[in-house]
mmCIF file of C-alpha atoms in Angstrom:
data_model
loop_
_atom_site.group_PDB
_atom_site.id
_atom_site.type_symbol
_atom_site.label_atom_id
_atom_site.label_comp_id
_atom_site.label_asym_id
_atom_site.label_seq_id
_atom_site.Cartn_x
_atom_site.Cartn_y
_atom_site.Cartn_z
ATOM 1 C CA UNK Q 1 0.000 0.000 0.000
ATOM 2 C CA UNK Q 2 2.295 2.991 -1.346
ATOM 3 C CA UNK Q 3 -0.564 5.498 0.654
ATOM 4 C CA UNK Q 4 -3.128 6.145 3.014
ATOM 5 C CA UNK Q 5 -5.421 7.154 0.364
ATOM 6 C CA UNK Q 6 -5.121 3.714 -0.897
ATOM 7 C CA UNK Q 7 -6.817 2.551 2.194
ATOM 8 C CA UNK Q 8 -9.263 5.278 2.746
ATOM 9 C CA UNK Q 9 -10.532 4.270 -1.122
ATOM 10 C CA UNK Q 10 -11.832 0.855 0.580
ATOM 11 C CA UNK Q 11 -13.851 2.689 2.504
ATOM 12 C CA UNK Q 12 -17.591 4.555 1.957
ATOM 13 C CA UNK Q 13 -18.387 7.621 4.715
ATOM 14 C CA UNK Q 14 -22.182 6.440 4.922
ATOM 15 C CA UNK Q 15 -21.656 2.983 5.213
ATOM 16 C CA UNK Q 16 -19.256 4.120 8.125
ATOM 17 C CA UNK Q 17 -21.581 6.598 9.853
ATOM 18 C CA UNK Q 18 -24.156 3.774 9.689
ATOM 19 C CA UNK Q 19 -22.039 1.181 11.479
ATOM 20 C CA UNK Q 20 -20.879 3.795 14.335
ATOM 21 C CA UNK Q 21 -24.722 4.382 15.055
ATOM 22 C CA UNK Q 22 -25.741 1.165 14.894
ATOM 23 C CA UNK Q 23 -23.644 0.015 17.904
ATOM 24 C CA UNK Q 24 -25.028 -1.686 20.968
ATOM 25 C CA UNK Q 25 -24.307 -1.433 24.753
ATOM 26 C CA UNK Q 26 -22.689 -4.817 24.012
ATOM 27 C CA UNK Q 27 -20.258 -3.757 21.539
ATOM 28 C CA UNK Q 28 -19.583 -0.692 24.258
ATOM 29 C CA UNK Q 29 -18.832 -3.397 27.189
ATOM 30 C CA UNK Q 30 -16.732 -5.531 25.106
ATOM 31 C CA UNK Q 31 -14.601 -2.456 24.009
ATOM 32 C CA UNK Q 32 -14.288 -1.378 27.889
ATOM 33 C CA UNK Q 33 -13.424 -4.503 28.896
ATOM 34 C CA UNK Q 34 -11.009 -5.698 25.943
ATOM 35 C CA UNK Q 35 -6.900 -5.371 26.553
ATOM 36 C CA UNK Q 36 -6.157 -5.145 22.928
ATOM 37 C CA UNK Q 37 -8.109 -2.728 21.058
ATOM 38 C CA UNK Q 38 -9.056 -1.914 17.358
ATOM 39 C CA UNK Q 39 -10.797 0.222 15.426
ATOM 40 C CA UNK Q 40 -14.117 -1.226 15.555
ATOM 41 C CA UNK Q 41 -14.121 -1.121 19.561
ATOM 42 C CA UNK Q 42 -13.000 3.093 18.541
ATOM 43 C CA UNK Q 43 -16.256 3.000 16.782
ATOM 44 C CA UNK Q 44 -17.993 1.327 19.723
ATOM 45 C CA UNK Q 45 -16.357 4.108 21.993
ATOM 46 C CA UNK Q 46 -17.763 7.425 19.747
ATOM 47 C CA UNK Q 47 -21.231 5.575 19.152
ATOM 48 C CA UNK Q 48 -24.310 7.159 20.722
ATOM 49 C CA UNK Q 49 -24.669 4.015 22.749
ATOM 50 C CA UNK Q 50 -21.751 4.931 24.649
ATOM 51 C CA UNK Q 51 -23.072 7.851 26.068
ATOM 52 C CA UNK Q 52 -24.268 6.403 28.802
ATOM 53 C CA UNK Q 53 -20.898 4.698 29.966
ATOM 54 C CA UNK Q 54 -18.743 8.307 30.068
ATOM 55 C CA UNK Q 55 -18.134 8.398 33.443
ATOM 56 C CA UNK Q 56 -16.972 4.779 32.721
ATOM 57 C CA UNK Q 57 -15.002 5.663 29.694
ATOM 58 C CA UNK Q 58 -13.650 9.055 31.766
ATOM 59 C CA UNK Q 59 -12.181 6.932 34.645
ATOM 60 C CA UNK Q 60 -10.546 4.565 32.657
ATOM 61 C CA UNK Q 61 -9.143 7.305 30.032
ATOM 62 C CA UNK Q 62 -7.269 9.242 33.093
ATOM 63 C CA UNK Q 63 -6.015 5.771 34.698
ATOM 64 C CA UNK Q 64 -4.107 5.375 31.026
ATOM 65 C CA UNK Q 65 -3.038 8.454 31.014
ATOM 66 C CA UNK Q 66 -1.275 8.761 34.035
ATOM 67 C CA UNK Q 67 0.455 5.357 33.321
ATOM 68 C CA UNK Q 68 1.688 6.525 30.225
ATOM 69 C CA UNK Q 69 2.260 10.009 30.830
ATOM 70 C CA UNK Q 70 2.100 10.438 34.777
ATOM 71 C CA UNK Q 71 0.692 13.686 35.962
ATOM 72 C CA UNK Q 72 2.174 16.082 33.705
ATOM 73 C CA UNK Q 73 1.086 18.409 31.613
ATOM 74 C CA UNK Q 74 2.953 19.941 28.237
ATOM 75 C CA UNK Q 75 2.187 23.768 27.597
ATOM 76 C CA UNK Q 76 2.905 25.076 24.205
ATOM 77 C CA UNK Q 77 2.117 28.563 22.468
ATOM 78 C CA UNK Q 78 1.168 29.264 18.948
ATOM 79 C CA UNK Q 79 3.477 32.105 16.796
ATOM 80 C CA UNK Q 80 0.818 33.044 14.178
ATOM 81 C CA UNK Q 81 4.149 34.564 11.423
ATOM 82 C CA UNK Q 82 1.452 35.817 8.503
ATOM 83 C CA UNK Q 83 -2.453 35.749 7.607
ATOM 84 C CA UNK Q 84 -1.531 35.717 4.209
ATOM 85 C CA UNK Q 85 -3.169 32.921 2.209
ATOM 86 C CA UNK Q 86 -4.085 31.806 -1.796
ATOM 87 C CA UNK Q 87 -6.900 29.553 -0.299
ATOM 88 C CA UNK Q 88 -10.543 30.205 0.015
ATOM 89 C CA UNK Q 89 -11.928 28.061 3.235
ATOM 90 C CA UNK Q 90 -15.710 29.069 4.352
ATOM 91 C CA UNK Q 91 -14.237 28.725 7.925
ATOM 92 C CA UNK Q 92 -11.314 30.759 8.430
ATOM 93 C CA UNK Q 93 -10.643 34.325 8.993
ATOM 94 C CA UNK Q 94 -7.412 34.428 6.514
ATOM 95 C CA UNK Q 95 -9.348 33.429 3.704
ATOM 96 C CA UNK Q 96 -8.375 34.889 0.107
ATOM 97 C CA UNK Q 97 -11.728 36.534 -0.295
ATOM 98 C CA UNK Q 98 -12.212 38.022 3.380
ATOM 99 C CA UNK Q 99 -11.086 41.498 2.515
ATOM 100 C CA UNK Q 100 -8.499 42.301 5.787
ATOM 101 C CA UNK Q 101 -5.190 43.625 5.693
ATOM 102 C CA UNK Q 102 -2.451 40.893 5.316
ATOM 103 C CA UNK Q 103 0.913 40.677 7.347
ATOM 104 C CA UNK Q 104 3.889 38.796 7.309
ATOM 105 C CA UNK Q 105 6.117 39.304 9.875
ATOM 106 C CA UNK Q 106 9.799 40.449 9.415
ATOM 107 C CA UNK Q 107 12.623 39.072 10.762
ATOM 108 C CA UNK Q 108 12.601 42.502 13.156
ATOM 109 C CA UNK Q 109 9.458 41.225 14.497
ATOM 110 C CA UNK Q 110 9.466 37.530 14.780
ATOM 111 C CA UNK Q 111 12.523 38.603 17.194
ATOM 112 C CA UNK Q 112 9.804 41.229 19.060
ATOM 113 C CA UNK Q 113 6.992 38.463 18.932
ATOM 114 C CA UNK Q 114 9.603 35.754 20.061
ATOM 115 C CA UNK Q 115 11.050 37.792 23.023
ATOM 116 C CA UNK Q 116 7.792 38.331 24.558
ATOM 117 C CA UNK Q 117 6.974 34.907 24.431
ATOM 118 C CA UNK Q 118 9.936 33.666 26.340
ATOM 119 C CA UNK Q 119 9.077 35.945 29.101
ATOM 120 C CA UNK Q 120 6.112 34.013 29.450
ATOM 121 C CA UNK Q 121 8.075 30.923 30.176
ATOM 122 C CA UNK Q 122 7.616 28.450 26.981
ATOM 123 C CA UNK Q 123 10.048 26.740 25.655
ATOM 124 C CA UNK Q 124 8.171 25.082 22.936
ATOM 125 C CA UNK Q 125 6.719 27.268 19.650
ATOM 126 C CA UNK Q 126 4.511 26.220 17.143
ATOM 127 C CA UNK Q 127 4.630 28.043 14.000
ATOM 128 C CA UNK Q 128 1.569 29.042 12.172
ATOM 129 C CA UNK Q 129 0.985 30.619 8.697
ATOM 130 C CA UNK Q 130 -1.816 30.906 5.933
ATOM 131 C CA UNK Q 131 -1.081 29.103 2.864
ATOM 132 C CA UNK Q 132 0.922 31.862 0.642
ATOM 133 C CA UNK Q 133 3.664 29.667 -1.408
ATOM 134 C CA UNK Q 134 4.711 33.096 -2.890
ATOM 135 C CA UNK Q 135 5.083 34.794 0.468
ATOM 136 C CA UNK Q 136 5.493 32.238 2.853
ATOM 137 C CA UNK Q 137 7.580 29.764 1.590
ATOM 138 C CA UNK Q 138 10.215 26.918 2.434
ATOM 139 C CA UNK Q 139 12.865 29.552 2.057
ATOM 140 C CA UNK Q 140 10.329 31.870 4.886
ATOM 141 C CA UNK Q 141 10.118 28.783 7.045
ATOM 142 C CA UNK Q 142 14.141 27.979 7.287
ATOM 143 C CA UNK Q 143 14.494 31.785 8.093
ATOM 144 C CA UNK Q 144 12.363 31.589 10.576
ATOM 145 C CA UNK Q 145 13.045 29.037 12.427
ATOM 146 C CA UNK Q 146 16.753 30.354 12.122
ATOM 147 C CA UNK Q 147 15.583 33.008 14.138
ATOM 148 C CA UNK Q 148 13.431 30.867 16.367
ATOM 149 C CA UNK Q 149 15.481 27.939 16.945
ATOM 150 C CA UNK Q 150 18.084 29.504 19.193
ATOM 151 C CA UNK Q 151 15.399 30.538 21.752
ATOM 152 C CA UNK Q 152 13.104 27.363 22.009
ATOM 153 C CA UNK Q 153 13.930 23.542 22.674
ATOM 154 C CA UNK Q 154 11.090 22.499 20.477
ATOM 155 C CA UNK Q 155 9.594 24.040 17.427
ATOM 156 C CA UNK Q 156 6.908 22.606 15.220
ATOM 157 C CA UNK Q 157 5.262 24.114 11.965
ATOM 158 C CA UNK Q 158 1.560 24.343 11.037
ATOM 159 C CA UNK Q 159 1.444 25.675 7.354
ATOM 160 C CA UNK Q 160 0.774 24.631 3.809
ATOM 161 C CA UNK Q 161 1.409 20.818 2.803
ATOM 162 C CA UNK Q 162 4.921 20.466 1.413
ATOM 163 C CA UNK Q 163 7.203 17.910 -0.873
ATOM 164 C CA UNK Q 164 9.099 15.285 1.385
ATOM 165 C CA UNK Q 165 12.223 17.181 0.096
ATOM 166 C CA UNK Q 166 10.675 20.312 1.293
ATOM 167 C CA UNK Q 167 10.704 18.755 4.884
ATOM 168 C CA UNK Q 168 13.333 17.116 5.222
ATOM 169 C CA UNK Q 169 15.254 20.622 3.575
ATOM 170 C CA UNK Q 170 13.247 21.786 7.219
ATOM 171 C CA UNK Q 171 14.874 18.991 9.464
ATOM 172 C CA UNK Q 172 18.364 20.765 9.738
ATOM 173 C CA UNK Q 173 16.752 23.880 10.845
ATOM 174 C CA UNK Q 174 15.759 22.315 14.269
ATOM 175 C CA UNK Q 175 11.824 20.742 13.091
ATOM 176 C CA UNK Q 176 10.353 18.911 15.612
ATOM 177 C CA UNK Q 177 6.446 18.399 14.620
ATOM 178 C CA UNK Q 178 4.275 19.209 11.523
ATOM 179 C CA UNK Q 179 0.293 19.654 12.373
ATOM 180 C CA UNK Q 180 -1.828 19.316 9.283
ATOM 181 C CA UNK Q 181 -5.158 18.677 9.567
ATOM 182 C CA UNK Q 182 -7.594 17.379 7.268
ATOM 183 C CA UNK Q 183 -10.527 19.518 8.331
ATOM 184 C CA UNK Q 184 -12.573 16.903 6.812
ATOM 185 C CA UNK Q 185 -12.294 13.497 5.713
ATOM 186 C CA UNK Q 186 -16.010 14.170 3.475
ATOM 187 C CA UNK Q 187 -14.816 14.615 -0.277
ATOM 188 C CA UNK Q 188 -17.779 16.578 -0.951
ATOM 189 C CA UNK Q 189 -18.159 18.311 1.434
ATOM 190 C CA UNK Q 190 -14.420 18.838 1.805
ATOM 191 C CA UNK Q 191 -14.718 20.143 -1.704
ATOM 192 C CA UNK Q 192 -17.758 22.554 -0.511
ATOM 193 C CA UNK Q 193 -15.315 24.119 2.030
ATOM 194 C CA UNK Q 194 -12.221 24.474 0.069
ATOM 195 C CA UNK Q 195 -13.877 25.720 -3.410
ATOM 196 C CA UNK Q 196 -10.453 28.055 -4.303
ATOM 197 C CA UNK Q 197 -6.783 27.238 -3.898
ATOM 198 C CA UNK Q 198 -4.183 24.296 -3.729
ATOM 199 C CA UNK Q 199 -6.144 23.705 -0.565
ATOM 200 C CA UNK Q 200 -9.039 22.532 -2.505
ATOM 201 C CA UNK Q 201 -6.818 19.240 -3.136
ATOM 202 C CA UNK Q 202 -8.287 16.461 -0.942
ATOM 203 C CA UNK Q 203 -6.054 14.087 -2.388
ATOM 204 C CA UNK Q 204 -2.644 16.038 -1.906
ATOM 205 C CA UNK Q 205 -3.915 16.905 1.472
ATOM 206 C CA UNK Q 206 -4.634 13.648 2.745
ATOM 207 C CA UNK Q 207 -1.296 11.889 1.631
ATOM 208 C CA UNK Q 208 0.303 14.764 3.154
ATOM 209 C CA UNK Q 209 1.395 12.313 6.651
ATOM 210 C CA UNK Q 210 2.669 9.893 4.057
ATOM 211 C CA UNK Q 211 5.151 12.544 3.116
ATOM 212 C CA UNK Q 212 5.967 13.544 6.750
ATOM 213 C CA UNK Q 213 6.913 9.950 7.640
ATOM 214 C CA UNK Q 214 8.910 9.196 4.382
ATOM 215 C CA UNK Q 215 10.680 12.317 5.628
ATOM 216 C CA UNK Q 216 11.429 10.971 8.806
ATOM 217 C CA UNK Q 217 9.259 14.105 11.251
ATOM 218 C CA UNK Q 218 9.591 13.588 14.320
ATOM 219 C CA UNK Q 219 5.763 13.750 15.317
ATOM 220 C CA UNK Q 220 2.692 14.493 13.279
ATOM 221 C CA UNK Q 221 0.054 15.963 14.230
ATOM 222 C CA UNK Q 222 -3.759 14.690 12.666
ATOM 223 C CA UNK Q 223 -7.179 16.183 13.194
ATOM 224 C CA UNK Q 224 -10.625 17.624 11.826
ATOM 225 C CA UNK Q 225 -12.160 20.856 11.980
ATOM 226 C CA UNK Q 226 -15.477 19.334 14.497
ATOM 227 C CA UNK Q 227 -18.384 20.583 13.019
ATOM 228 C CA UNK Q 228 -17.628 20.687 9.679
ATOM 229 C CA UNK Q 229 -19.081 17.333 9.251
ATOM 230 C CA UNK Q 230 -20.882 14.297 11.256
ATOM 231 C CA UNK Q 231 -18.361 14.435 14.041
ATOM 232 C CA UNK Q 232 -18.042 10.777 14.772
ATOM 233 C CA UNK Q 233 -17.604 9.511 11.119
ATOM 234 C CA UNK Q 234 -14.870 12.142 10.628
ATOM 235 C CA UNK Q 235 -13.140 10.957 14.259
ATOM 236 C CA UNK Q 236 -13.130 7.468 12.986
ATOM 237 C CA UNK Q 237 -11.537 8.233 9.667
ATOM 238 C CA UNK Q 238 -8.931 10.167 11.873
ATOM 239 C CA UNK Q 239 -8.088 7.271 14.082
ATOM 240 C CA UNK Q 240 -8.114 4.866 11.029
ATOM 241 C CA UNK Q 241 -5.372 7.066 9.290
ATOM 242 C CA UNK Q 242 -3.619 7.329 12.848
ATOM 243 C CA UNK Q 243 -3.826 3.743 12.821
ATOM 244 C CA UNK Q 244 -1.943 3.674 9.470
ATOM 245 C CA UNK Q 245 0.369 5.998 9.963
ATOM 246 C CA UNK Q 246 1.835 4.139 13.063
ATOM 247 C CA UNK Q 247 2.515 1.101 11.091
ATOM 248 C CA UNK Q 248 3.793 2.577 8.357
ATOM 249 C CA UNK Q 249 5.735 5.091 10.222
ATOM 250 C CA UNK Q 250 6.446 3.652 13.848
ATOM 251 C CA UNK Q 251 9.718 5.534 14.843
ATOM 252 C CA UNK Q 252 7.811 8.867 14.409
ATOM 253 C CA UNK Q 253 5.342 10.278 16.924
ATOM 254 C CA UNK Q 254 1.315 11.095 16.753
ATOM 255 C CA UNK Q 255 -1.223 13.710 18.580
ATOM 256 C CA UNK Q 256 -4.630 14.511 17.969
ATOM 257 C CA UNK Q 257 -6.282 17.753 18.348
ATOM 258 C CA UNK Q 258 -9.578 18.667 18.836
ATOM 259 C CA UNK Q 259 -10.487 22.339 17.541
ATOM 260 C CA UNK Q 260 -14.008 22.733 16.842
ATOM 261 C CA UNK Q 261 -15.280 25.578 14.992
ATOM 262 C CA UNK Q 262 -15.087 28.755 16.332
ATOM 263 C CA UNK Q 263 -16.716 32.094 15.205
ATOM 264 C CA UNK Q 264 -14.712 34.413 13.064
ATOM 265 C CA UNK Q 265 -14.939 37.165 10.891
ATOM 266 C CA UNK Q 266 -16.862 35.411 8.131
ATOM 267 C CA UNK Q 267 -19.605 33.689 10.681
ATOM 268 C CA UNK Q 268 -19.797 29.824 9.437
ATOM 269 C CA UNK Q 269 -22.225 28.156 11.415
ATOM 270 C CA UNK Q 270 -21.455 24.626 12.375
ATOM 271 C CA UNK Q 271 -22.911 21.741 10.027
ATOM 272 C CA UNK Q 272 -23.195 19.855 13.171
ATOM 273 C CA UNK Q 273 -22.772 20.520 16.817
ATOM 274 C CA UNK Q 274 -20.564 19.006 18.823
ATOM 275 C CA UNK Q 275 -21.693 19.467 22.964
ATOM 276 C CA UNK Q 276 -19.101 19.188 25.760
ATOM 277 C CA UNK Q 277 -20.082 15.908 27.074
ATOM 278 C CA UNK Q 278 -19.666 14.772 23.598
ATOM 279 C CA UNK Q 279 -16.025 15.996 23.461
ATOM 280 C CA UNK Q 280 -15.319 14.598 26.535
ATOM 281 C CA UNK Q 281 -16.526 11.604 25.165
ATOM 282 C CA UNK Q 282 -14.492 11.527 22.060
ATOM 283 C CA UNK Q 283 -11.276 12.628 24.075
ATOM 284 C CA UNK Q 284 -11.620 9.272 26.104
ATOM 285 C CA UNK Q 285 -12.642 7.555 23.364
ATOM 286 C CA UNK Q 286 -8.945 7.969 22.017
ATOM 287 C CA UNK Q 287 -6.981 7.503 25.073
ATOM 288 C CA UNK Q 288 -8.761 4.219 25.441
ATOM 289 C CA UNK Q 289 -8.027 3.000 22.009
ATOM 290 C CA UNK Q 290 -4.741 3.895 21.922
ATOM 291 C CA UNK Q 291 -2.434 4.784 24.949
ATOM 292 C CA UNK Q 292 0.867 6.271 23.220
ATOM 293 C CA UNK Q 293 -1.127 8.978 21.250
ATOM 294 C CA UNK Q 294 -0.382 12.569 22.638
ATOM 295 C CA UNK Q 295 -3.926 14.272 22.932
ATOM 296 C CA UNK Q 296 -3.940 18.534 23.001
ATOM 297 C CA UNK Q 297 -6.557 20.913 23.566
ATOM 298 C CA UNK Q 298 -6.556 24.605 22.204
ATOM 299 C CA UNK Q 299 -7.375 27.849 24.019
ATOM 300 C CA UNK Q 300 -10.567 27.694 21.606
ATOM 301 C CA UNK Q 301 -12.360 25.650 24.334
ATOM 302 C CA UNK Q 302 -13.891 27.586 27.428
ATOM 303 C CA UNK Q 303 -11.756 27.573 30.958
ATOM 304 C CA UNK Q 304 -14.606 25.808 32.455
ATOM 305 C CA UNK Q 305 -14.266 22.856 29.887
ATOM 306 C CA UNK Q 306 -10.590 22.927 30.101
ATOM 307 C CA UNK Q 307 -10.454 22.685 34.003
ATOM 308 C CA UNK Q 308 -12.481 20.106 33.867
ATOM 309 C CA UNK Q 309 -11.175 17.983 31.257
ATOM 310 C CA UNK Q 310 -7.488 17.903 32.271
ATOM 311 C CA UNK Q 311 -7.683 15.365 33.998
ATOM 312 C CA UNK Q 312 -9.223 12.817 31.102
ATOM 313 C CA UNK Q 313 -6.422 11.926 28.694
ATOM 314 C CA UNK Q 314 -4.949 15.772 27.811
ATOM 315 C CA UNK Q 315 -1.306 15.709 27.561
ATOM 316 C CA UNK Q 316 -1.236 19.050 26.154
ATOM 317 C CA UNK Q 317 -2.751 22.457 26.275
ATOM 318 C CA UNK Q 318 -1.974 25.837 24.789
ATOM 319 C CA UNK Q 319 -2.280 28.927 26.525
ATOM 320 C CA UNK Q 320 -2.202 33.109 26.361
ATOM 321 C CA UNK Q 321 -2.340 32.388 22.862
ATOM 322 C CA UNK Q 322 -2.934 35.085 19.747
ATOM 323 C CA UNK Q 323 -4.467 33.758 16.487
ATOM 324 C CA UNK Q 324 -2.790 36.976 14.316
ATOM 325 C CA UNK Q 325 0.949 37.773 13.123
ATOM 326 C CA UNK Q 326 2.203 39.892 15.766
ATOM 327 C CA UNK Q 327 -0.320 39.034 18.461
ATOM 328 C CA UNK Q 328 1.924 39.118 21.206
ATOM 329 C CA UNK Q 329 4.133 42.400 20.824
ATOM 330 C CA UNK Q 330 3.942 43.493 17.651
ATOM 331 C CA UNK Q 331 0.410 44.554 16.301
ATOM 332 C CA UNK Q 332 -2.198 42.961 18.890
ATOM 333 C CA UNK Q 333 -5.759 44.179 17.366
ATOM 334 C CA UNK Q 334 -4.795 42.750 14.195
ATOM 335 C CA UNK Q 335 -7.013 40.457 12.745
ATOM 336 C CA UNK Q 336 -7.472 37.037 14.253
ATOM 337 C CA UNK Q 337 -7.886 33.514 12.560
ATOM 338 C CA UNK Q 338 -10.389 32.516 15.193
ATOM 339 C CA UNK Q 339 -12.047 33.918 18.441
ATOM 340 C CA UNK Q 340 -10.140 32.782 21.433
ATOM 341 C CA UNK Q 341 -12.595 31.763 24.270
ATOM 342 C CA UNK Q 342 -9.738 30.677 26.946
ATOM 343 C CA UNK Q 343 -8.004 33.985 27.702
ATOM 344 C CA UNK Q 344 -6.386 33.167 30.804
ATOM 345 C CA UNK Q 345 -2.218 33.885 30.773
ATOM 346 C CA UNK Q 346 0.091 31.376 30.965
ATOM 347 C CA UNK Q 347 1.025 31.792 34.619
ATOM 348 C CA UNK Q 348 -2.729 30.980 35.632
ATOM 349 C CA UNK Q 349 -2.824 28.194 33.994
ATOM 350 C CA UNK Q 350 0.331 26.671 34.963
ATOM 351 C CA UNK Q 351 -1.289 27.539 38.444
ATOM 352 C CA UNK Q 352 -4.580 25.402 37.397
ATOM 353 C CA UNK Q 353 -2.274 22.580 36.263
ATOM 354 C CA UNK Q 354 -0.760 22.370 39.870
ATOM 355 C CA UNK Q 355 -3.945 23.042 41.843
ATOM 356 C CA UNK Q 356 -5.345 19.682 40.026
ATOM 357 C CA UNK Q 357 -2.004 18.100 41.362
ATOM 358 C CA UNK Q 358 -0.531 18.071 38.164
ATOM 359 C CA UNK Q 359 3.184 19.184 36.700
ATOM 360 C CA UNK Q 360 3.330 21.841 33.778
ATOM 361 C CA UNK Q 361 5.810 20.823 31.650
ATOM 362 C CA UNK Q 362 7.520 23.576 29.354
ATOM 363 C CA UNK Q 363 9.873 21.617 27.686
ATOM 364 C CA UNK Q 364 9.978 17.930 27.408
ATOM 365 C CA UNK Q 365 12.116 17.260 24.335
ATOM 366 C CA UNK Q 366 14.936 18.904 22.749
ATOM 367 C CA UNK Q 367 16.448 17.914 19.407
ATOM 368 C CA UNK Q 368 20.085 17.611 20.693
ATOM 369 C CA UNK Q 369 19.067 14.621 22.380
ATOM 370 C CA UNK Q 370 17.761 13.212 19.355
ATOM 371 C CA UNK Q 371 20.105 10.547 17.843
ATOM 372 C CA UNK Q 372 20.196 10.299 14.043
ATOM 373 C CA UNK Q 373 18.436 7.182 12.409
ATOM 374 C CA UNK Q 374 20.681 5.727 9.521
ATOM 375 C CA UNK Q 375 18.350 5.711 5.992
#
């Protein structure tokens, strides 16, 4: 199988949505109670007949996680460097048609942005762009992380799908972890969301992971945009490519994200809503199915959800974080990719993390440590 896609071509979204919902408190039970589980117990897990087992489901998703991970908690901060971008998405404030002023941020200010940051206390930076190959570029990246890379331990990218060469050009430069989500694993609808742009390439987008791995990335980051789509069909087509990806690519690393849609400056409404008890729900859902994934949650959630799901199978958080270039120093009102709903600083929620008896953790890898693997 030379691809994920290869696999995900086996596989029809509505004869999948119908076998999630038609699961029984049986199947449920026999994925609590199994050691080894698949991908069919995953479905069991996200059905609507496991609703009534969360509290079930919760208890067992933090015992796994503090095996696994102990009590400790990785904080990480976004560095949005431009809201430049060739793509139209119905979803996103940097859109090509939402008529805003565009900003990419000089080396001057990357410096500004990444000075205030450290005073904050992180140690690990995730890099975020729109999708501008003119403007932001592999040539941009390596630049930036030139800049970067002196000042953090850990620094992962979040931009445009690249070429394997393009990435591993990136690996010298100190690159840790490449986030690329699918937003939806729904061709149509996929299509519907993405109607302008290189973006609008399902295909390209979806074998993108393929690329990371034959590049040798250190960790990959997969997830959808919740409520583009039926949440629980798109989760499982997430945890099938996870599933994949860590056979075809077992020395690298995995995390899931969770971001559901959040109101910006063009107003999308959700497709389909996606409550809390339902995220909590999905959160454990992973951690049960697989114990070695690393499972984050944004500052788009509310501080009462995040206080109260810390505990469940979260080994990361962000926080004090700005969705625009220049967010932190440089230009603060500009505009934002998202509405933040979390606004609480860093220190307070390093002071949350201990109050639940818990570690914050601001660095917990650094790529000197890393030992080359002989290709």
């Amino acid at each position: 199988m030379s691809s994920f896609k290869d696999l995900f071509n086996t596989y029809c979204w509505d004869e999948v949505k119908e076998s999630i919902y038609s699961n029984t408190e049986a199947d449920v039970l026999q994925a609590l109670q199994s050691t080894k589980r698949n991908i069919e117990d995953f479905k069991a897990l996200i059905s609507p007949a496991a609703e009534p087992f969360l509290e079930e489901m919760a208890q067992l998703s933090q015992q796994i996680s503090q095996k696994r991970f102990g009590k400790t908690m990785q904080l990480y901060v976004p560095l949005y460097l431009s809201n430049e971008c060739n793509n139209i998405c119905t979803y996103c404030g940097f859109s090509f048609d939402n008529k805003v002023r565009r900003k990419t941020l000089t080396d001057r200010e990357i410096l500004q942005e990444v000075e205030t940051i450290k005073k904050k206390g992180y140690d690990h930076i995730l890099l975020v762009t729109g999708e501008a190959n003119q403007t932001v570029h592999v040539d941009y990246f390596k630049n930036a992380m030139e800049l970067v890379r002196p000042h953090f331990s850990n620094v992962s990218l979040e931009v445009q799908p690249l070429e394997q060469d393009e990435y591993e050009a990136l690996l010298p430069y100190g690159l840790h972890a490449v986030l690329v989500y699918q937003e939806t694993y729904h061709r149509e609808d996929y299509k519907k969301h993405h109607p302008k742009g290189k973006k609008s390439n399902f295909d390209y987008r979806l074998e993108t992971p393929d690329r990371l791995g034959k590049a040798g990335i250190h960790k990959m980051g997969l997830g959808v945009l919740i409520g583009l789509e039926d949440w629980r069909t798109d989760s499982f087509f997430t945890a099938l490519h996870l599933s994949y990806l860590e056979k075809a690519y077992w020395q690298s690393k995995y995390s899931i994200s969770f971001p559901r849609l959040r109101p910006f400056s063009g107003g999308l409404e959700p497709k389909v809503n996606m409550n809390d008890r339902e995220l909590v729900q999905l959160i454990c859902a992973y951690r049960i199915f697989n114990e070695e994934i690393e499972l984050s949650i944004s500052t788009r959630e509310s501080e009462i959800f995040r206080n109260n799901v810390l505990k469940l199978g979260i080994t990361s958080m962000s926080a004090g974080s700005k969705t625009n270039p220049g967010g932190y120093a440089v230009e603060p009102e500009a505009l934002k990719q998202f509405e933040i709903s979390d606004e609480r600083s860093p220190e307070q929620i390093a002071q949350l993390i201990k109050s639940q008896g818990y570690e914050p953790v601001w660095k917990d890898w650094d790529s000197s440590l890393t030992i080359p693997l002989d290709k």
